[in-house]
Short mmCIF file of C-alpha atoms in Angstrom, two decimals:
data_model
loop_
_atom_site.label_atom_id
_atom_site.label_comp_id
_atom_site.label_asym_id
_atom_site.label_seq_id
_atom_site.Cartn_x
_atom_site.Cartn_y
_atom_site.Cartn_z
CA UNK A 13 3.10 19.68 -44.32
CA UNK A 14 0.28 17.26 -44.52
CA UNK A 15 -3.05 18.69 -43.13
CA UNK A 16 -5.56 16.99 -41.67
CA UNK A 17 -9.46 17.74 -42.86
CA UNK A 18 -12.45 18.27 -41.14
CA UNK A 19 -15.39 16.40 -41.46
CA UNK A 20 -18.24 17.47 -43.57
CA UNK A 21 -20.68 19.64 -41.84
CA UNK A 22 -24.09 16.99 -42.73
CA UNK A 23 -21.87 14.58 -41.20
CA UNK A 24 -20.69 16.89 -37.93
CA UNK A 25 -24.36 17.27 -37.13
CA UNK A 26 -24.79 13.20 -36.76
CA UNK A 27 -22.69 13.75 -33.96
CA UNK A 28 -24.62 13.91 -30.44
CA UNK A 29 -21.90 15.41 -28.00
CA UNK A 30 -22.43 19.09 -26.47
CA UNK A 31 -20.97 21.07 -29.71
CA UNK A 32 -23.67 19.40 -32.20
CA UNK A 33 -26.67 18.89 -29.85
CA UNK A 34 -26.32 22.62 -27.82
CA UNK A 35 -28.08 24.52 -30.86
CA UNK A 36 -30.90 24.45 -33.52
CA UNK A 37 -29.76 22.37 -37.14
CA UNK A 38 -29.49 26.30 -38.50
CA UNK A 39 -26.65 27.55 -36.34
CA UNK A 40 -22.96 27.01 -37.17
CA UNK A 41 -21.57 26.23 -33.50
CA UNK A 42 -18.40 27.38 -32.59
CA UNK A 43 -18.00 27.87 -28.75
CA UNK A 44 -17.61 24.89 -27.29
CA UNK A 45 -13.83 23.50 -27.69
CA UNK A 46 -14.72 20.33 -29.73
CA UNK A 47 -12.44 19.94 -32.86
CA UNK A 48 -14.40 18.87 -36.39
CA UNK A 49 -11.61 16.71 -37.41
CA UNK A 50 -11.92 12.91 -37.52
CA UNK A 51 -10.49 10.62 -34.78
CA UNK A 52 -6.88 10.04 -34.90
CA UNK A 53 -6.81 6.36 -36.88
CA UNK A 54 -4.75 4.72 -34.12
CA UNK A 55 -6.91 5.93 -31.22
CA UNK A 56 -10.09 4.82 -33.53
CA UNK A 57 -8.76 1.85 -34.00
CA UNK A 58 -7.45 0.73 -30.55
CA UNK A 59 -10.83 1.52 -29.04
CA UNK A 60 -12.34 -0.14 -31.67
CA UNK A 61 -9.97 -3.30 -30.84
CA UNK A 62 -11.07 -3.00 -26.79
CA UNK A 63 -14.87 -2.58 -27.87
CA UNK A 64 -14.20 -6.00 -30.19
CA UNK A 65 -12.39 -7.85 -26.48
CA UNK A 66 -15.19 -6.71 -24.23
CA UNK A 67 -12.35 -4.61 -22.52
CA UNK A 68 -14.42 -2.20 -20.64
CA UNK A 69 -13.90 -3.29 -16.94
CA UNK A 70 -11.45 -0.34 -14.76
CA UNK A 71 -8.31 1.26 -15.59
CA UNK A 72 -5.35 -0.37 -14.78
CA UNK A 73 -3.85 2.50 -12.92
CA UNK A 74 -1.44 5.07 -13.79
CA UNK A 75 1.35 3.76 -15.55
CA UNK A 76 -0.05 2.97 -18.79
CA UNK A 77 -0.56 6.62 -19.22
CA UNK A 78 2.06 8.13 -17.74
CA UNK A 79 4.53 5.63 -19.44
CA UNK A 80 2.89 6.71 -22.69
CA UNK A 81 3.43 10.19 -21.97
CA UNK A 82 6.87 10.26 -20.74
CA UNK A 83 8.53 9.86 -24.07
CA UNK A 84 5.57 12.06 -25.78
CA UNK A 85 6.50 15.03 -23.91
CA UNK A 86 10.05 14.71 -24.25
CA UNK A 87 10.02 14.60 -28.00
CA UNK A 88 7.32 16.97 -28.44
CA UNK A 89 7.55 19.25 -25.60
CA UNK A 90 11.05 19.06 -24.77
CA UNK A 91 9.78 17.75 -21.32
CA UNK A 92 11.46 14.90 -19.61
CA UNK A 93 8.15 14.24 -16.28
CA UNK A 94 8.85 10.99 -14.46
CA UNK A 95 6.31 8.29 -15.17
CA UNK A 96 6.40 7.62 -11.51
CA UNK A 97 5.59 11.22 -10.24
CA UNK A 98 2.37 10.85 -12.36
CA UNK A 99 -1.09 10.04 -11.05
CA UNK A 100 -4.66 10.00 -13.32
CA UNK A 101 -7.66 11.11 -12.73
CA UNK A 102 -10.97 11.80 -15.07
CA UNK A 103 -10.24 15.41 -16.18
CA UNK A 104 -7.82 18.31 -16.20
CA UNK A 105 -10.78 20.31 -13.95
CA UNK A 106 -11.51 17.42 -11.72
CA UNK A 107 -7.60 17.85 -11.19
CA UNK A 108 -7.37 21.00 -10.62
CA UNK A 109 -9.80 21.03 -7.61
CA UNK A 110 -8.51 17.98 -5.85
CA UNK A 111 -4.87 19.82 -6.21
CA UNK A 112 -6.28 22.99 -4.83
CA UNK A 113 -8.06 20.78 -2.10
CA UNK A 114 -4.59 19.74 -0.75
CA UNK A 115 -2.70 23.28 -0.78
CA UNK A 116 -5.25 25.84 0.71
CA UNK A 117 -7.51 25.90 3.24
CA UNK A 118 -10.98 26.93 3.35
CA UNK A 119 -11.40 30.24 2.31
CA UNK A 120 -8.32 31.46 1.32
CA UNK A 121 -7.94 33.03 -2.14
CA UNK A 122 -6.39 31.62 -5.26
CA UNK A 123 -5.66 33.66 -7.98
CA UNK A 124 -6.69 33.79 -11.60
CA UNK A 125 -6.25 35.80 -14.75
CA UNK A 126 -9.19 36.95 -16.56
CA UNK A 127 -10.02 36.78 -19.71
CA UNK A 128 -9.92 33.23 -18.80
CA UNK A 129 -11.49 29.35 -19.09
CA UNK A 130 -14.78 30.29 -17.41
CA UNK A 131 -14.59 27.13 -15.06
CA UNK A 132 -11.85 28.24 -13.23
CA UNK A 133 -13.83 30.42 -11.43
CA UNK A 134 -16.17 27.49 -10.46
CA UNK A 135 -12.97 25.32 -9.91
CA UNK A 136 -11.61 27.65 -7.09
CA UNK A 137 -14.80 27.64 -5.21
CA UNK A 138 -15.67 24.29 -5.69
CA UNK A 139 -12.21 23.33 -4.01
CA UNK A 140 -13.33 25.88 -1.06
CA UNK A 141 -11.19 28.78 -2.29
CA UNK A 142 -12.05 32.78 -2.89
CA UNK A 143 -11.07 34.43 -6.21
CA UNK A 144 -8.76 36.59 -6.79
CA UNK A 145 -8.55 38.15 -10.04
CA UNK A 146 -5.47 39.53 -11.39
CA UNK A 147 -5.97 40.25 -15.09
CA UNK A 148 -3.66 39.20 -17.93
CA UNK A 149 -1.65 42.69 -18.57
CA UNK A 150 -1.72 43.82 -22.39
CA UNK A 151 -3.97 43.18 -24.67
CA UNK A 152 -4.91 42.13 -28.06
CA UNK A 153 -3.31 44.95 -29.96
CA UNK A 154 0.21 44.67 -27.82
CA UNK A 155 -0.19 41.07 -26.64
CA UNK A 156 -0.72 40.01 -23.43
CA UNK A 157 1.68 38.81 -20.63
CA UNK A 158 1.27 37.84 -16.88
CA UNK A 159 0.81 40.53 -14.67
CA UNK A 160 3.61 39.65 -12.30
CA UNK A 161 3.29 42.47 -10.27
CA UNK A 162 -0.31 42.05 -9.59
CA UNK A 163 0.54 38.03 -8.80
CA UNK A 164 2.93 39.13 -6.03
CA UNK A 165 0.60 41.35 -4.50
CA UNK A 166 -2.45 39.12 -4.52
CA UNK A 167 0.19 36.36 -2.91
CA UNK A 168 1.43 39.03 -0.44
CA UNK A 169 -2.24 39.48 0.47
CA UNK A 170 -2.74 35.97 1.46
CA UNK A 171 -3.45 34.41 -1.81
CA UNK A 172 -1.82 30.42 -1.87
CA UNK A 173 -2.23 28.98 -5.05
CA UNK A 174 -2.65 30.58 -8.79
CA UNK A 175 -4.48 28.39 -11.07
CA UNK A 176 -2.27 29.07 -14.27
CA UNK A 177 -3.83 28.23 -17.80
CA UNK A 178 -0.26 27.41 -20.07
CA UNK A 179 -1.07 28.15 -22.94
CA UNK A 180 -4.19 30.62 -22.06
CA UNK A 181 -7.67 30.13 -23.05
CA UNK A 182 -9.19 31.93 -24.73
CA UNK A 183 -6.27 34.34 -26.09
CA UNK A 184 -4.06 31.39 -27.03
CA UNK A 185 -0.90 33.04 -25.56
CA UNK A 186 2.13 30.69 -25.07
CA UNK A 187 3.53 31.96 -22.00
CA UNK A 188 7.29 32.54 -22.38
CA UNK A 189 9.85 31.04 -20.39
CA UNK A 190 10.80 34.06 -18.69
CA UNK A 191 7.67 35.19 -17.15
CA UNK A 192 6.97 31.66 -16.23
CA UNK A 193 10.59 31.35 -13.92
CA UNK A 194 9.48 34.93 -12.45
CA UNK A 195 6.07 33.60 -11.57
CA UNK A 196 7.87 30.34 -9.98
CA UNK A 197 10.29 33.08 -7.86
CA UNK A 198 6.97 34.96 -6.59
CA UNK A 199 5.25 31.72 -5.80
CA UNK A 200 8.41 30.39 -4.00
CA UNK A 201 8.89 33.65 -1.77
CA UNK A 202 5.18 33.50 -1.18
CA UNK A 203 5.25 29.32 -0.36
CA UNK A 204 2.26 29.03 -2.57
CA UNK A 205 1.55 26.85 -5.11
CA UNK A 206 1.00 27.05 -9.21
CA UNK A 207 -1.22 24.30 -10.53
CA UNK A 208 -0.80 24.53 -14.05
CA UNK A 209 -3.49 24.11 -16.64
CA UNK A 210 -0.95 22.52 -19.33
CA UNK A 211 -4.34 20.97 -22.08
CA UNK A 212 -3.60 23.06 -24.94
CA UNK A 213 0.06 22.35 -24.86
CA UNK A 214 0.39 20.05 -27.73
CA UNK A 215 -1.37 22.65 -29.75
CA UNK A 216 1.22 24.85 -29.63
CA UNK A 217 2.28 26.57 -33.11
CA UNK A 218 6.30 25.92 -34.62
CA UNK A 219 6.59 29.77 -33.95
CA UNK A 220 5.49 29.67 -30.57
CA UNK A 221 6.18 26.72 -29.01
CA UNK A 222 4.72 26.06 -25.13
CA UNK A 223 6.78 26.04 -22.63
CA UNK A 224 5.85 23.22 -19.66
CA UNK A 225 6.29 24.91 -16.32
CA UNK A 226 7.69 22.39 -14.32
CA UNK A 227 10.65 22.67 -16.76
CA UNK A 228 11.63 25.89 -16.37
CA UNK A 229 13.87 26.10 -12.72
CA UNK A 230 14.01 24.70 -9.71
CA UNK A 231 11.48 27.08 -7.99
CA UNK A 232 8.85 25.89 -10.64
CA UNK A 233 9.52 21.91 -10.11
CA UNK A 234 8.95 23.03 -5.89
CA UNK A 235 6.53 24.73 -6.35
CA UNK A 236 4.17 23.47 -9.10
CA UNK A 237 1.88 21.16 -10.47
CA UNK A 238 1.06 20.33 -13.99
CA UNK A 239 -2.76 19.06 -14.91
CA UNK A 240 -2.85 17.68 -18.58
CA UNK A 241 -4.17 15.47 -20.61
CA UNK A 242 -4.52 13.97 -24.47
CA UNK A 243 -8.14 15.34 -24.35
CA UNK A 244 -7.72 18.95 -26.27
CA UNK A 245 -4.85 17.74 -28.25
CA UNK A 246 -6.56 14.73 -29.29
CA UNK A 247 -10.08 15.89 -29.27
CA UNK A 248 -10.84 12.84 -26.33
CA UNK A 249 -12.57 14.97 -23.71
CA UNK A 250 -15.81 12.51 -23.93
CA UNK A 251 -13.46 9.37 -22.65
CA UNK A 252 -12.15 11.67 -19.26
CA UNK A 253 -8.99 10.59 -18.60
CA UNK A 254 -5.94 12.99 -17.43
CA UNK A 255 -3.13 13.21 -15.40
CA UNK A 256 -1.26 15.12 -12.42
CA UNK A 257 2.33 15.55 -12.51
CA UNK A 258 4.45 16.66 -10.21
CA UNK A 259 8.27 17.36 -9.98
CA UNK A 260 9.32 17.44 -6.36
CA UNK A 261 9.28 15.98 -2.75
CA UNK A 262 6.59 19.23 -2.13
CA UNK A 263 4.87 18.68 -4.91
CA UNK A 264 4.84 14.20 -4.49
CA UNK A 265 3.26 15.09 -1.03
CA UNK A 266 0.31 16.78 -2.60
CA UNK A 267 0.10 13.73 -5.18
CA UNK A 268 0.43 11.41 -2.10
CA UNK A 269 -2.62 12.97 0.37
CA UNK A 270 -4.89 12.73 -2.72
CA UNK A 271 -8.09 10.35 -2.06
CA UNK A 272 -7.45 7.04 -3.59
CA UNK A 273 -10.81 7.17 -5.78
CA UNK A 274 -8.47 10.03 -7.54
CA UNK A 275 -6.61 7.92 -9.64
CA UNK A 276 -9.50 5.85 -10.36
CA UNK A 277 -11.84 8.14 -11.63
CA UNK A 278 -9.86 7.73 -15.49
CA UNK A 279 -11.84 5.43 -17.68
CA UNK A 280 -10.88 2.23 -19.26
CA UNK A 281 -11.29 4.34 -23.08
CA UNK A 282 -9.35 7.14 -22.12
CA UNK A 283 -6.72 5.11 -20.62
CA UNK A 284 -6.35 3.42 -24.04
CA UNK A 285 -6.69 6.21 -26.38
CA UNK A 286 -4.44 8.59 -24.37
CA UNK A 287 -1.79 5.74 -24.47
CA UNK A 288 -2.38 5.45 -28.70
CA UNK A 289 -2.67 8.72 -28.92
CA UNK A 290 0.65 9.54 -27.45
CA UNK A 291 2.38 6.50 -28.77
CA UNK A 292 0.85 6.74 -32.50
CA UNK A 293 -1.11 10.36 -32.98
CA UNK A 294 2.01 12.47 -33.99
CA UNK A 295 1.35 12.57 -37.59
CA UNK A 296 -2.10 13.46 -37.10
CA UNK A 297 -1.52 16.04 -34.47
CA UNK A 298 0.93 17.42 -36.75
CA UNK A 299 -1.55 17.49 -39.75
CA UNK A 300 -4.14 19.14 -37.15
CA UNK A 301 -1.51 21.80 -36.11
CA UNK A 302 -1.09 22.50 -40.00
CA UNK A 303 -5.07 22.81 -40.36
CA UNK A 304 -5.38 25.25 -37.22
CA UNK A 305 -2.52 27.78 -38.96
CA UNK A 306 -4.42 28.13 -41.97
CA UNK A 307 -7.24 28.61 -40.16
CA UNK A 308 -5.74 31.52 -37.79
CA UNK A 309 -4.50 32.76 -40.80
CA UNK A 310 -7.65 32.84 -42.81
CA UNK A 311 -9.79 34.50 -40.05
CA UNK A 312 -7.22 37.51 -39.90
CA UNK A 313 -8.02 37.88 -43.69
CA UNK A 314 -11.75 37.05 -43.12
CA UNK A 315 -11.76 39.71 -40.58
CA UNK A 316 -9.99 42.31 -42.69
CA UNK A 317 -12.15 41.67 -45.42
CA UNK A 318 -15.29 41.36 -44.49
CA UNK A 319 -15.42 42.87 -40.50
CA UNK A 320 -13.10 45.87 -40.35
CA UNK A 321 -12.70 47.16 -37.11
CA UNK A 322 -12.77 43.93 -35.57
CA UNK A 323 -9.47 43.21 -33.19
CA UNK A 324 -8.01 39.56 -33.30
CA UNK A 325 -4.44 38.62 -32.04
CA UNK A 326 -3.54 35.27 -33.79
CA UNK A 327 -3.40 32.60 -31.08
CA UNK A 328 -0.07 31.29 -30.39
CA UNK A 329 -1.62 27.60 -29.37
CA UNK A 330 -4.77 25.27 -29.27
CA UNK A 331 -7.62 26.34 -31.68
CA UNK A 332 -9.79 29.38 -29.98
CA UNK A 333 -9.55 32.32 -31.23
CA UNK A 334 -10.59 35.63 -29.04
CA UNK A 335 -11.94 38.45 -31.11
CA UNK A 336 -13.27 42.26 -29.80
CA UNK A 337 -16.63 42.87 -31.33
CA UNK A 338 -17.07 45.88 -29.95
CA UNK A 339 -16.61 47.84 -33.72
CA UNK A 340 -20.16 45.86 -34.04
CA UNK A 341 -22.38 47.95 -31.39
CA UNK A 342 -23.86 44.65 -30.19
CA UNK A 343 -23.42 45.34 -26.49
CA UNK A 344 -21.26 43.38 -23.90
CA UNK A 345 -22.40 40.11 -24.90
CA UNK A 346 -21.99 40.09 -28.77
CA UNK A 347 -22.20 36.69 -28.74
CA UNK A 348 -25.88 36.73 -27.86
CA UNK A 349 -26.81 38.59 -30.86
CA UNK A 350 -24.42 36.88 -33.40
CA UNK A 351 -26.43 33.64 -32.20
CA UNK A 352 -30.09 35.98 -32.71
CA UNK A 353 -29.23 37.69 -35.65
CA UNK A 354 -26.56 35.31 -37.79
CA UNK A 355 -27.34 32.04 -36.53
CA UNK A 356 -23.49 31.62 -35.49
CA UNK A 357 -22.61 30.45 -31.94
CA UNK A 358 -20.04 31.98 -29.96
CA UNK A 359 -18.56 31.70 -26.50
CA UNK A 360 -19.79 34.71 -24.41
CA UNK A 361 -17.00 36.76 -23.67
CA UNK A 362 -18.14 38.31 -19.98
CA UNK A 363 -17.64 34.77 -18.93
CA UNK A 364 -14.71 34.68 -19.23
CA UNK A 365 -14.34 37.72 -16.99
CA UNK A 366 -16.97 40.75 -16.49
CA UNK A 367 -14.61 43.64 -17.36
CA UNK A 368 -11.80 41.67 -19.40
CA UNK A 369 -14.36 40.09 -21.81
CA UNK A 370 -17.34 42.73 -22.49
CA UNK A 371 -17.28 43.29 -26.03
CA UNK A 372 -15.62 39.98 -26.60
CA UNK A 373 -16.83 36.71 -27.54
CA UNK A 374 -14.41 33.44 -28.71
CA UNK A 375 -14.60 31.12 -31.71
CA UNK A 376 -13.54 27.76 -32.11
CA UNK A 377 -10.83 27.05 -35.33
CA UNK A 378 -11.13 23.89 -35.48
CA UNK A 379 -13.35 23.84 -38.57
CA UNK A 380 -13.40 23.53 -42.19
CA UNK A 381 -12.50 26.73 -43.81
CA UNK A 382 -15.68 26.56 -45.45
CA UNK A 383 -17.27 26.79 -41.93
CA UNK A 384 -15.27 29.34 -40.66
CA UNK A 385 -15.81 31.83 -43.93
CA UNK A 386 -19.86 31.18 -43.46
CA UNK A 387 -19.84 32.01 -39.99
CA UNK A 388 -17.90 35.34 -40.59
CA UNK A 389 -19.99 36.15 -43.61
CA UNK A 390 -23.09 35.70 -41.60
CA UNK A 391 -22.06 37.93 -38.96
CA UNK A 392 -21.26 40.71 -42.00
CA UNK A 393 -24.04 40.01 -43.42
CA UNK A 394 -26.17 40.44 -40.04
CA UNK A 395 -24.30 43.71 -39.21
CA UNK A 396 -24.76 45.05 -42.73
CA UNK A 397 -28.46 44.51 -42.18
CA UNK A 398 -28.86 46.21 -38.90
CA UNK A 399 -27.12 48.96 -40.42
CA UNK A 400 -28.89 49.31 -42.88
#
């Protein structure tokens, strides 16, 4: 398998988005969820091609996309979504609220499962809902799962919607097909809705592949609503542009009430590079898939090596990795001090949940193995220090 390789580091830091422009020229960042590896050469070069038309009026709507897609997900993600059930918007988030906008009302709650993206809790609020937390069961030892027990009772409490990240950030857990079709039952007893977070799908490993959740029964397709885009996979979050797809009559209703300015809000350069990218970025996704295993791979043996005591569960998809620094003694937020002490940025785990992600903190794989041995070796090094 051909692997793809990430840029050089003097060259990464030319770059102005959040990852490279968030820190001081001394820190290695690795919390935001940017990927080091050059553009795909077809999306490069079909944006290139609109830049050299003057091709930067609107979108053209939907289709383009969502035609692109259609036979993307079916060879990759043995998913089969109708082009015409699928509407765009700017980004999986701004999705996410204008689905939840449609399904509750003001007020009621909407569950999520902590350690999780730290804008769904924003997301739920923002689209006038209450949080409801119902943990991921397991851990990183044991692995995690849905806690479907804890889903039905939040629903039989008056919860409407879950907000379901598939595959999770930040544990990387591909969500097996099983627990999905018992989440779709609960949901369907409960007539509430699961909007489904599907971004890091295409990032799934061979191992593990991702299961899409409209795909697995009847009670999901009802019931649910898939959010996803070519911006994680594809590393394209600057050029917003994503889609919501549903599989149903319920579901084509919520698709239907959306404001019109919905399906507008994708730009003209994500509309073209989500259409190369899912037409003509295969081979590179594949080499990027290739680069991320050897990556999760060589941070287990980092970790062993250099930061025993240290717990890390390989991730199953997408490129964050979520790692228990609590062997360290550096407090809830270990992130804060790995930033202080070894110049290494990390996500800060409590965001991602107070109690699931004290002690915790997540890195970002999607680096040069050179990059990702320095980081761990300064945070060994800066432990060995205080130490001593």
């Amino acid at each position: 398998m051909h692997r793809v390789a990430a840029d050089p580091l003097d060259q990464l830091r030319t770059r102005t988005s959040a990852k490279w422009r968030m820190y001081d020229p001394d820190v290695l960042p690795l919390p935001v969820a940017e990927m080091d590896y050059p553009l795909a050469e077809p999306i490069a070069e079909a944006l290139h091609a609109a830049i050299r038309r003057s091709d930067t009026g609107y979108h053209s709507g939907s289709r383009p996309v969502a035609d692109a897609f259609a036979p993307f997900a079916a060879a990759r993600l043995g998913w089969e979504p109708d082009p015409a059930r699928i509407t765009s918007t700017a980004d999986v988030s701004m999705g996410i609220v204008e689905v939840l906008r449609r399904v509750i009302r003001p007020g009621d709650g909407v569950v999520i499962d902590p350690p999780i993206y730290p804008p769904f809790f924003d997301l739920v609020t923002e689209a006038g809902g209450t949080v409801v937390e119902v943990p991921l069961a397991g851990g990183i030892d044991e692995g995690w799962s849905l806690d479907l027990d804890g889903v039905d009772a939040a629903f039989a409490a008056g919860a409407r919607a879950m907000v379901l990240c598939n595959p999770h950030n930040p544990v990387g857990l591909a969500h097996p097909r099983d627990q999905l079709a018992a989440l779709a039952e609960i949901a369907a007893r409960h007539g509430a809705t699961i909007v489904s977070d599907e971004v890091h799908g295409p990032l799934s490993q061979p191992d593990s592949p991702y299961v899409p959740f409209l795909t697995v029964s009847d009670a999901a397709r009802e019931h649910g609503i898939a959010v996803t885009a070519a911006s994680k996979a594809f590393n394209l979050a600057g050029l917003k542009a994503a889609m919501i797809v549903t599989a149903s009559e319920r579901g084509d209703a919520v698709r239907d009430a959306l404001p019109y300015e919905v399906e507008w809000r994708m730009s003209q350069f994500g509309s073209i590079a989500s259409v190369a990218a899912f037409r003509h970025g295969g081979h590179w996704l594949d080499g990027v898939i290739a680069s991320i295993d050897d990556n999760r791979r060589l941070l287990a043996d980092l970790l062993e090596d250099e930061l025993p005591g240290v717990r890390y569960r390989m991730p199953q998809a997408g490129y964050l990795a979520w790692l228990d620094l609590s062997v360290l003694g550096w407090g809830d937020d270990p992130a804060a001090v790995a930033l202080e002490r070894a110049r290494v940025a990390l996500a800060e785990g409590p965001k991602f949940g107070t109690d699931a992600g004290r002690g915790h903190a997540r890195l970002n794989l999607a680096c040069s193995p050179e990059v990702l041995s320095e980081a761990i070796t300064r945070i060994a090094d800066a432990r060995t220090s205080v130490v001593e």
